[in-house]
Amino acid sequence: LAKTTQPISMDSYEGQEVNITCSHNNIATNDYITWYQQFPSQGPRFIIQGYKTKVTNEVASLFIPADRKSSTLSLPRVSLSDTAVYYCLVDRSGGYQKVTFGTGTKLQVIP
Amino acid sequence: DVKVTQSSRYLVKRTGEKVFLECVQDMDHENMFWYRQDPGLGLRLIYFSYDVKMKEKGDIPEGYSVSREKKERFSLILESASTNQTSMYLCASSSLRDRGVDTEAFFGQGTRLTVV
C-alpha cells in the first residue's frame, strides 16, 4: 500500500481557506485517496474521497493532479470547530481493504 | 443512523489479565478493524477481518488476537495485558468495496484502556 506523507501540524485563522497537502508517490492504479477528520476523544470520520481531478462535497474539496502522486484537501472558511486531526489515506478498491492510517495533520484554528 | 458500538468507553485492568474488547456494527458490513491510537503515533492497525471467521494481521498484531464468530461482532483479545498496551482502542467497519464505488469506514467512540 502507498505510504502517505503530510505535515504534522498547521495553524489557521478563522475564516481562511486551509489547504492540506498529502504526498503519495507510490500510489497504484487502483488506489483511491480518502481523507478523514478526527476530533479529540472521538473516532475518525470520513470527509471526502477521490480518484482523480477534483471532488467537492458540502464539507471540503479534494484536488488530485494528473500524476496522482499528491492530493490537497481544501477546507473553505474554517471555523474553530474545524480544529481536528486530518488523515490522508490511500487504499485499494476491489476485494477486501486494509485501511491504514498515518499520523495525520493537526489543524489548529485560531480566533 | 449507522452505528459502531464499543462495549466500554473506559476500562482499567491489571497486568496479566485477559481482556476482551467488544465491537458491534449494525450496518451489515463485511469488513471490521481494530486500531490503537497513541500520542504522536496516529492510528495503527492491529487486526482486520473481511468475513466471519476470517482475520488478517495488521501492522502491530503482537500481543493481541481477535475473534469474529458473527458478521456484526468483532472482538479484540489481550491474552495477558501489559502496561504497554495502555492505549485508546478504536473499532471500525466498512462495506466490501467494488471497483469504482467509494466506501467509508465508520468508527466507534473508542475504548480507553489503562493497564496497571
JSON list of N, CA, C and O in Angstrom, two decimals, chain B residues 56-98:
[
{"chain": "B", "resi": 56, "resn": "GLU", "atom": "N", "xyz": [-7.05, -11.06, 9.48]},
{"chain": "B", "resi": 56, "resn": "GLU", "atom": "CA", "xyz": [-5.76, -10.75, 8.88]},
{"chain": "B", "resi": 56, "resn": "GLU", "atom": "C", "xyz": [-4.98, -9.87, 9.85]},
{"chain": "B", "resi": 56, "resn": "GLU", "atom": "O", "xyz": [-5.57, -8.96, 10.47]},
{"chain": "B", "resi": 57, "resn": "LYS", "atom": "N", "xyz": [-3.70, -10.11, 9.96]},
{"chain": "B", "resi": 57, "resn": "LYS", "atom": "CA", "xyz": [-2.88, -9.26, 10.82]},
{"chain": "B", "resi": 57, "resn": "LYS", "atom": "C", "xyz": [-2.70, -7.88, 10.20]},
{"chain": "B", "resi": 57, "resn": "LYS", "atom": "O", "xyz": [-2.56, -7.75, 8.98]},
{"chain": "B", "resi": 58, "resn": "GLY", "atom": "N", "xyz": [-2.73, -6.89, 11.06]},
{"chain": "B", "resi": 58, "resn": "GLY", "atom": "CA", "xyz": [-2.42, -5.54, 10.64]},
{"chain": "B", "resi": 58, "resn": "GLY", "atom": "C", "xyz": [-0.94, -5.26, 10.84]},
{"chain": "B", "resi": 58, "resn": "GLY", "atom": "O", "xyz": [-0.10, -6.15, 10.67]},
{"chain": "B", "resi": 59, "resn": "ASP", "atom": "N", "xyz": [-0.64, -4.05, 11.24]},
{"chain": "B", "resi": 59, "resn": "ASP", "atom": "CA", "xyz": [0.75, -3.63, 11.39]},
{"chain": "B", "resi": 59, "resn": "ASP", "atom": "C", "xyz": [1.36, -3.98, 12.75]},
{"chain": "B", "resi": 59, "resn": "ASP", "atom": "O", "xyz": [2.57, -4.12, 12.87]},
{"chain": "B", "resi": 60, "resn": "ILE", "atom": "N", "xyz": [0.51, -4.12, 13.77]},
{"chain": "B", "resi": 60, "resn": "ILE", "atom": "CA", "xyz": [1.02, -4.37, 15.13]},
{"chain": "B", "resi": 60, "resn": "ILE", "atom": "C", "xyz": [0.20, -5.45, 15.84]},
{"chain": "B", "resi": 60, "resn": "ILE", "atom": "O", "xyz": [-0.40, -5.20, 16.87]},
{"chain": "B", "resi": 61, "resn": "PRO", "atom": "N", "xyz": [0.18, -6.69, 15.34]},
{"chain": "B", "resi": 61, "resn": "PRO", "atom": "CA", "xyz": [-0.67, -7.71, 15.94]},
{"chain": "B", "resi": 61, "resn": "PRO", "atom": "C", "xyz": [-0.11, -8.37, 17.20]},
{"chain": "B", "resi": 61, "resn": "PRO", "atom": "O", "xyz": [-0.85, -9.07, 17.92]},
{"chain": "B", "resi": 62, "resn": "GLU", "atom": "N", "xyz": [1.15, -8.14, 17.49]},
{"chain": "B", "resi": 62, "resn": "GLU", "atom": "CA", "xyz": [1.78, -8.86, 18.62]},
{"chain": "B", "resi": 62, "resn": "GLU", "atom": "C", "xyz": [1.10, -8.52, 19.93]},
{"chain": "B", "resi": 62, "resn": "GLU", "atom": "O", "xyz": [0.90, -7.37, 20.27]},
{"chain": "B", "resi": 63, "resn": "GLY", "atom": "N", "xyz": [0.76, -9.57, 20.68]},
{"chain": "B", "resi": 63, "resn": "GLY", "atom": "CA", "xyz": [0.12, -9.39, 21.98]},
{"chain": "B", "resi": 63, "resn": "GLY", "atom": "C", "xyz": [-1.39, -9.35, 21.92]},
{"chain": "B", "resi": 63, "resn": "GLY", "atom": "O", "xyz": [-2.05, -9.22, 22.95]},
{"chain": "B", "resi": 64, "resn": "TYR", "atom": "N", "xyz": [-1.92, -9.45, 20.70]},
{"chain": "B", "resi": 64, "resn": "TYR", "atom": "CA", "xyz": [-3.38, -9.38, 20.50]},
{"chain": "B", "resi": 64, "resn": "TYR", "atom": "C", "xyz": [-3.87, -10.58, 19.69]},
{"chain": "B", "resi": 64, "resn": "TYR", "atom": "O", "xyz": [-3.12, -11.17, 18.93]},
{"chain": "B", "resi": 65, "resn": "SER", "atom": "N", "xyz": [-5.13, -10.90, 19.88]},
{"chain": "B", "resi": 65, "resn": "SER", "atom": "CA", "xyz": [-5.82, -11.82, 18.99]},
{"chain": "B", "resi": 65, "resn": "SER", "atom": "C", "xyz": [-7.23, -11.28, 18.77]},
{"chain": "B", "resi": 65, "resn": "SER", "atom": "O", "xyz": [-7.65, -10.33, 19.44]},
{"chain": "B", "resi": 66, "resn": "VAL", "atom": "N", "xyz": [-7.93, -11.85, 17.81]},
{"chain": "B", "resi": 66, "resn": "VAL", "atom": "CA", "xyz": [-9.28, -11.39, 17.50]},
{"chain": "B", "resi": 66, "resn": "VAL", "atom": "C", "xyz": [-10.19, -12.57, 17.28]},
{"chain": "B", "resi": 66, "resn": "VAL", "atom": "O", "xyz": [-9.75, -13.70, 17.06]},
{"chain": "B", "resi": 67, "resn": "SER", "atom": "N", "xyz": [-11.48, -12.27, 17.34]},
{"chain": "B", "resi": 67, "resn": "SER", "atom": "CA", "xyz": [-12.49, -13.29, 17.09]},
{"chain": "B", "resi": 67, "resn": "SER", "atom": "C", "xyz": [-13.65, -12.65, 16.34]},
{"chain": "B", "resi": 67, "resn": "SER", "atom": "O", "xyz": [-14.12, -11.57, 16.71]},
{"chain": "B", "resi": 68, "resn": "ARG", "atom": "N", "xyz": [-14.10, -13.34, 15.30]},
{"chain": "B", "resi": 68, "resn": "ARG", "atom": "CA", "xyz": [-15.29, -12.88, 14.57]},
{"chain": "B", "resi": 68, "resn": "ARG", "atom": "C", "xyz": [-16.17, -14.09, 14.28]},
{"chain": "B", "resi": 68, "resn": "ARG", "atom": "O", "xyz": [-16.06, -14.71, 13.24]},
{"chain": "B", "resi": 69, "resn": "GLU", "atom": "N", "xyz": [-17.05, -14.37, 15.21]},
{"chain": "B", "resi": 69, "resn": "GLU", "atom": "CA", "xyz": [-17.97, -15.50, 15.09]},
{"chain": "B", "resi": 69, "resn": "GLU", "atom": "C", "xyz": [-19.26, -15.12, 14.38]},
{"chain": "B", "resi": 69, "resn": "GLU", "atom": "O", "xyz": [-19.92, -15.96, 13.77]},
{"chain": "B", "resi": 70, "resn": "LYS", "atom": "N", "xyz": [-19.61, -13.85, 14.46]},
{"chain": "B", "resi": 70, "resn": "LYS", "atom": "CA", "xyz": [-20.79, -13.34, 13.77]},
{"chain": "B", "resi": 70, "resn": "LYS", "atom": "C", "xyz": [-20.40, -12.11, 12.97]},
{"chain": "B", "resi": 70, "resn": "LYS", "atom": "O", "xyz": [-19.47, -11.40, 13.33]},
{"chain": "B", "resi": 71, "resn": "LYS", "atom": "N", "xyz": [-21.13, -11.86, 11.90]},
{"chain": "B", "resi": 71, "resn": "LYS", "atom": "CA", "xyz": [-20.78, -10.77, 11.00]},
{"chain": "B", "resi": 71, "resn": "LYS", "atom": "C", "xyz": [-20.75, -9.43, 11.71]},
{"chain": "B", "resi": 71, "resn": "LYS", "atom": "O", "xyz": [-19.92, -8.58, 11.41]},
{"chain": "B", "resi": 72, "resn": "GLU", "atom": "N", "xyz": [-21.66, -9.22, 12.64]},
{"chain": "B", "resi": 72, "resn": "GLU", "atom": "CA", "xyz": [-21.78, -7.90, 13.25]},
{"chain": "B", "resi": 72, "resn": "GLU", "atom": "C", "xyz": [-20.82, -7.66, 14.41]},
{"chain": "B", "resi": 72, "resn": "GLU", "atom": "O", "xyz": [-20.73, -6.55, 14.90]},
{"chain": "B", "resi": 73, "resn": "ARG", "atom": "N", "xyz": [-20.12, -8.68, 14.85]},
{"chain": "B", "resi": 73, "resn": "ARG", "atom": "CA", "xyz": [-19.33, -8.56, 16.09]},
{"chain": "B", "resi": 73, "resn": "ARG", "atom": "C", "xyz": [-17.86, -8.93, 15.85]},
{"chain": "B", "resi": 73, "resn": "ARG", "atom": "O", "xyz": [-17.58, -9.97, 15.25]},
{"chain": "B", "resi": 74, "resn": "PHE", "atom": "N", "xyz": [-16.99, -8.08, 16.35]},
{"chain": "B", "resi": 74, "resn": "PHE", "atom": "CA", "xyz": [-15.55, -8.29, 16.19]},
{"chain": "B", "resi": 74, "resn": "PHE", "atom": "C", "xyz": [-14.90, -8.00, 17.54]},
{"chain": "B", "resi": 74, "resn": "PHE", "atom": "O", "xyz": [-15.01, -6.89, 18.06]},
{"chain": "B", "resi": 75, "resn": "SER", "atom": "N", "xyz": [-14.26, -9.00, 18.09]},
{"chain": "B", "resi": 75, "resn": "SER", "atom": "CA", "xyz": [-13.69, -8.87, 19.43]},
{"chain": "B", "resi": 75, "resn": "SER", "atom": "C", "xyz": [-12.17, -8.81, 19.37]},
{"chain": "B", "resi": 75, "resn": "SER", "atom": "O", "xyz": [-11.55, -9.56, 18.61]},
{"chain": "B", "resi": 76, "resn": "LEU", "atom": "N", "xyz": [-11.61, -7.94, 20.17]},
{"chain": "B", "resi": 76, "resn": "LEU", "atom": "CA", "xyz": [-10.16, -7.86, 20.32]},
{"chain": "B", "resi": 76, "resn": "LEU", "atom": "C", "xyz": [-9.80, -8.43, 21.69]},
{"chain": "B", "resi": 76, "resn": "LEU", "atom": "O", "xyz": [-10.42, -8.08, 22.68]},
{"chain": "B", "resi": 77, "resn": "ILE", "atom": "N", "xyz": [-8.82, -9.32, 21.70]},
{"chain": "B", "resi": 77, "resn": "ILE", "atom": "CA", "xyz": [-8.45, -10.01, 22.94]},
{"chain": "B", "resi": 77, "resn": "ILE", "atom": "C", "xyz": [-6.98, -9.73, 23.26]},
{"chain": "B", "resi": 77, "resn": "ILE", "atom": "O", "xyz": [-6.11, -9.88, 22.40]},
{"chain": "B", "resi": 78, "resn": "LEU", "atom": "N", "xyz": [-6.78, -9.28, 24.49]},
{"chain": "B", "resi": 78, "resn": "LEU", "atom": "CA", "xyz": [-5.43, -9.15, 25.01]},
{"chain": "B", "resi": 78, "resn": "LEU", "atom": "C", "xyz": [-5.23, -10.35, 25.93]},
{"chain": "B", "resi": 78, "resn": "LEU", "atom": "O", "xyz": [-5.82, -10.43, 27.00]},
{"chain": "B", "resi": 79, "resn": "GLU", "atom": "N", "xyz": [-4.43, -11.30, 25.49]},
{"chain": "B", "resi": 79, "resn": "GLU", "atom": "CA", "xyz": [-4.31, -12.57, 26.21]},
{"chain": "B", "resi": 79, "resn": "GLU", "atom": "C", "xyz": [-3.74, -12.37, 27.62]},
{"chain": "B", "resi": 79, "resn": "GLU", "atom": "O", "xyz": [-4.16, -13.01, 28.57]},
{"chain": "B", "resi": 80, "resn": "SER", "atom": "N", "xyz": [-2.77, -11.49, 27.74]},
{"chain": "B", "resi": 80, "resn": "SER", "atom": "CA", "xyz": [-2.16, -11.18, 29.03]},
{"chain": "B", "resi": 80, "resn": "SER", "atom": "C", "xyz": [-1.76, -9.71, 28.99]},
{"chain": "B", "resi": 80, "resn": "SER", "atom": "O", "xyz": [-0.69, -9.37, 28.47]},
{"chain": "B", "resi": 81, "resn": "ALA", "atom": "N", "xyz": [-2.64, -8.88, 29.51]},
{"chain": "B", "resi": 81, "resn": "ALA", "atom": "CA", "xyz": [-2.45, -7.44, 29.37]},
{"chain": "B", "resi": 81, "resn": "ALA", "atom": "C", "xyz": [-1.13, -6.97, 29.98]},
{"chain": "B", "resi": 81, "resn": "ALA", "atom": "O", "xyz": [-0.71, -7.44, 31.05]},
{"chain": "B", "resi": 82, "resn": "SER", "atom": "N", "xyz": [-0.51, -6.03, 29.29]},
{"chain": "B", "resi": 82, "resn": "SER", "atom": "CA", "xyz": [0.72, -5.43, 29.80]},
{"chain": "B", "resi": 82, "resn": "SER", "atom": "C", "xyz": [0.57, -3.91, 29.78]},
{"chain": "B", "resi": 82, "resn": "SER", "atom": "O", "xyz": [-0.29, -3.36, 29.07]},
{"chain": "B", "resi": 83, "resn": "THR", "atom": "N", "xyz": [1.41, -3.24, 30.54]},
{"chain": "B", "resi": 83, "resn": "THR", "atom": "CA", "xyz": [1.28, -1.78, 30.67]},
{"chain": "B", "resi": 83, "resn": "THR", "atom": "C", "xyz": [1.49, -1.08, 29.33]},
{"chain": "B", "resi": 83, "resn": "THR", "atom": "O", "xyz": [0.92, -0.01, 29.09]},
{"chain": "B", "resi": 84, "resn": "ASN", "atom": "N", "xyz": [2.27, -1.67, 28.42]},
{"chain": "B", "resi": 84, "resn": "ASN", "atom": "CA", "xyz": [2.49, -1.02, 27.12]},
{"chain": "B", "resi": 84, "resn": "ASN", "atom": "C", "xyz": [1.29, -1.19, 26.18]},
{"chain": "B", "resi": 84, "resn": "ASN", "atom": "O", "xyz": [1.32, -0.71, 25.03]},
{"chain": "B", "resi": 85, "resn": "GLN", "atom": "N", "xyz": [0.26, -1.84, 26.66]},
{"chain": "B", "resi": 85, "resn": "GLN", "atom": "CA", "xyz": [-0.99, -1.92, 25.90]},
{"chain": "B", "resi": 85, "resn": "GLN", "atom": "C", "xyz": [-2.01, -0.89, 26.39]},
{"chain": "B", "resi": 85, "resn": "GLN", "atom": "O", "xyz": [-3.16, -0.87, 25.91]},
{"chain": "B", "resi": 86, "resn": "THR", "atom": "N", "xyz": [-1.60, -0.05, 27.30]},
{"chain": "B", "resi": 86, "resn": "THR", "atom": "CA", "xyz": [-2.44, 1.09, 27.68]},
{"chain": "B", "resi": 86, "resn": "THR", "atom": "C", "xyz": [-2.55, 2.00, 26.47]},
{"chain": "B", "resi": 86, "resn": "THR", "atom": "O", "xyz": [-1.55, 2.46, 25.93]},
{"chain": "B", "resi": 87, "resn": "SER", "atom": "N", "xyz": [-3.80, 2.25, 26.05]},
{"chain": "B", "resi": 87, "resn": "SER", "atom": "CA", "xyz": [-3.99, 2.99, 24.81]},
{"chain": "B", "resi": 87, "resn": "SER", "atom": "C", "xyz": [-5.47, 3.25, 24.59]},
{"chain": "B", "resi": 87, "resn": "SER", "atom": "O", "xyz": [-6.33, 2.76, 25.33]},
{"chain": "B", "resi": 88, "resn": "MET", "atom": "N", "xyz": [-5.76, 4.02, 23.54]},
{"chain": "B", "resi": 88, "resn": "MET", "atom": "CA", "xyz": [-7.13, 4.17, 23.04]},
{"chain": "B", "resi": 88, "resn": "MET", "atom": "C", "xyz": [-7.30, 3.14, 21.93]},
{"chain": "B", "resi": 88, "resn": "MET", "atom": "O", "xyz": [-6.50, 3.09, 21.00]},
{"chain": "B", "resi": 89, "resn": "TYR", "atom": "N", "xyz": [-8.35, 2.33, 22.04]},
{"chain": "B", "resi": 89, "resn": "TYR", "atom": "CA", "xyz": [-8.63, 1.31, 21.03]},
{"chain": "B", "resi": 89, "resn": "TYR", "atom": "C", "xyz": [-9.89, 1.71, 20.26]},
{"chain": "B", "resi": 89, "resn": "TYR", "atom": "O", "xyz": [-10.92, 2.02, 20.85]},
{"chain": "B", "resi": 90, "resn": "LEU", "atom": "N", "xyz": [-9.77, 1.67, 18.94]},
{"chain": "B", "resi": 90, "resn": "LEU", "atom": "CA", "xyz": [-10.86, 2.07, 18.07]},
{"chain": "B", "resi": 90, "resn": "LEU", "atom": "C", "xyz": [-11.24, 0.92, 17.15]},
{"chain": "B", "resi": 90, "resn": "LEU", "atom": "O", "xyz": [-10.38, 0.30, 16.54]},
{"chain": "B", "resi": 91, "resn": "CYS", "atom": "N", "xyz": [-12.54, 0.70, 17.05]},
{"chain": "B", "resi": 91, "resn": "CYS", "atom": "CA", "xyz": [-13.08, -0.30, 16.16]},
{"chain": "B", "resi": 91, "resn": "CYS", "atom": "C", "xyz": [-13.72, 0.42, 14.97]},
{"chain": "B", "resi": 91, "resn": "CYS", "atom": "O", "xyz": [-14.26, 1.53, 15.13]},
{"chain": "B", "resi": 92, "resn": "ALA", "atom": "N", "xyz": [-13.67, -0.19, 13.80]},
{"chain": "B", "resi": 92, "resn": "ALA", "atom": "CA", "xyz": [-14.29, 0.40, 12.62]},
{"chain": "B", "resi": 92, "resn": "ALA", "atom": "C", "xyz": [-14.87, -0.70, 11.75]},
{"chain": "B", "resi": 92, "resn": "ALA", "atom": "O", "xyz": [-14.48, -1.87, 11.85]},
{"chain": "B", "resi": 93, "resn": "SER", "atom": "N", "xyz": [-15.80, -0.31, 10.90]},
{"chain": "B", "resi": 93, "resn": "SER", "atom": "CA", "xyz": [-16.34, -1.26, 9.92]},
{"chain": "B", "resi": 93, "resn": "SER", "atom": "C", "xyz": [-16.53, -0.56, 8.58]},
{"chain": "B", "resi": 93, "resn": "SER", "atom": "O", "xyz": [-16.66, 0.67, 8.53]},
{"chain": "B", "resi": 94, "resn": "SER", "atom": "N", "xyz": [-16.52, -1.34, 7.51]},
{"chain": "B", "resi": 94, "resn": "SER", "atom": "CA", "xyz": [-16.78, -0.80, 6.18]},
{"chain": "B", "resi": 94, "resn": "SER", "atom": "C", "xyz": [-17.34, -1.91, 5.31]},
{"chain": "B", "resi": 94, "resn": "SER", "atom": "O", "xyz": [-17.19, -3.09, 5.62]},
{"chain": "B", "resi": 95, "resn": "SER", "atom": "N", "xyz": [-18.00, -1.49, 4.23]},
{"chain": "B", "resi": 95, "resn": "SER", "atom": "CA", "xyz": [-18.56, -2.49, 3.34]},
{"chain": "B", "resi": 95, "resn": "SER", "atom": "C", "xyz": [-17.51, -2.95, 2.34]},
{"chain": "B", "resi": 95, "resn": "SER", "atom": "O", "xyz": [-16.50, -2.28, 2.14]},
{"chain": "B", "resi": 96, "resn": "LEU", "atom": "N", "xyz": [-17.76, -4.07, 1.72]},
{"chain": "B", "resi": 96, "resn": "LEU", "atom": "CA", "xyz": [-16.84, -4.61, 0.73]},
{"chain": "B", "resi": 96, "resn": "LEU", "atom": "C", "xyz": [-16.84, -3.68, -0.46]},
{"chain": "B", "resi": 96, "resn": "LEU", "atom": "O", "xyz": [-17.89, -3.34, -0.99]},
{"chain": "B", "resi": 97, "resn": "ARG", "atom": "N", "xyz": [-15.67, -3.26, -0.85]},
{"chain": "B", "resi": 97, "resn": "ARG", "atom": "CA", "xyz": [-15.60, -2.25, -1.90]},
{"chain": "B", "resi": 97, "resn": "ARG", "atom": "C", "xyz": [-15.62, -2.89, -3.28]},
{"chain": "B", "resi": 97, "resn": "ARG", "atom": "O", "xyz": [-14.88, -3.79, -3.57]},
{"chain": "B", "resi": 98, "resn": "ASP", "atom": "N", "xyz": [-16.51, -2.37, -4.10]},
{"chain": "B", "resi": 98, "resn": "ASP", "atom": "CA", "xyz": [-16.49, -2.73, -5.51]},
{"chain": "B", "resi": 98, "resn": "ASP", "atom": "C", "xyz": [-15.72, -1.67, -6.27]},
{"chain": "B", "resi": 98, "resn": "ASP", "atom": "O", "xyz": [-15.75, -0.50, -5.92]}
]
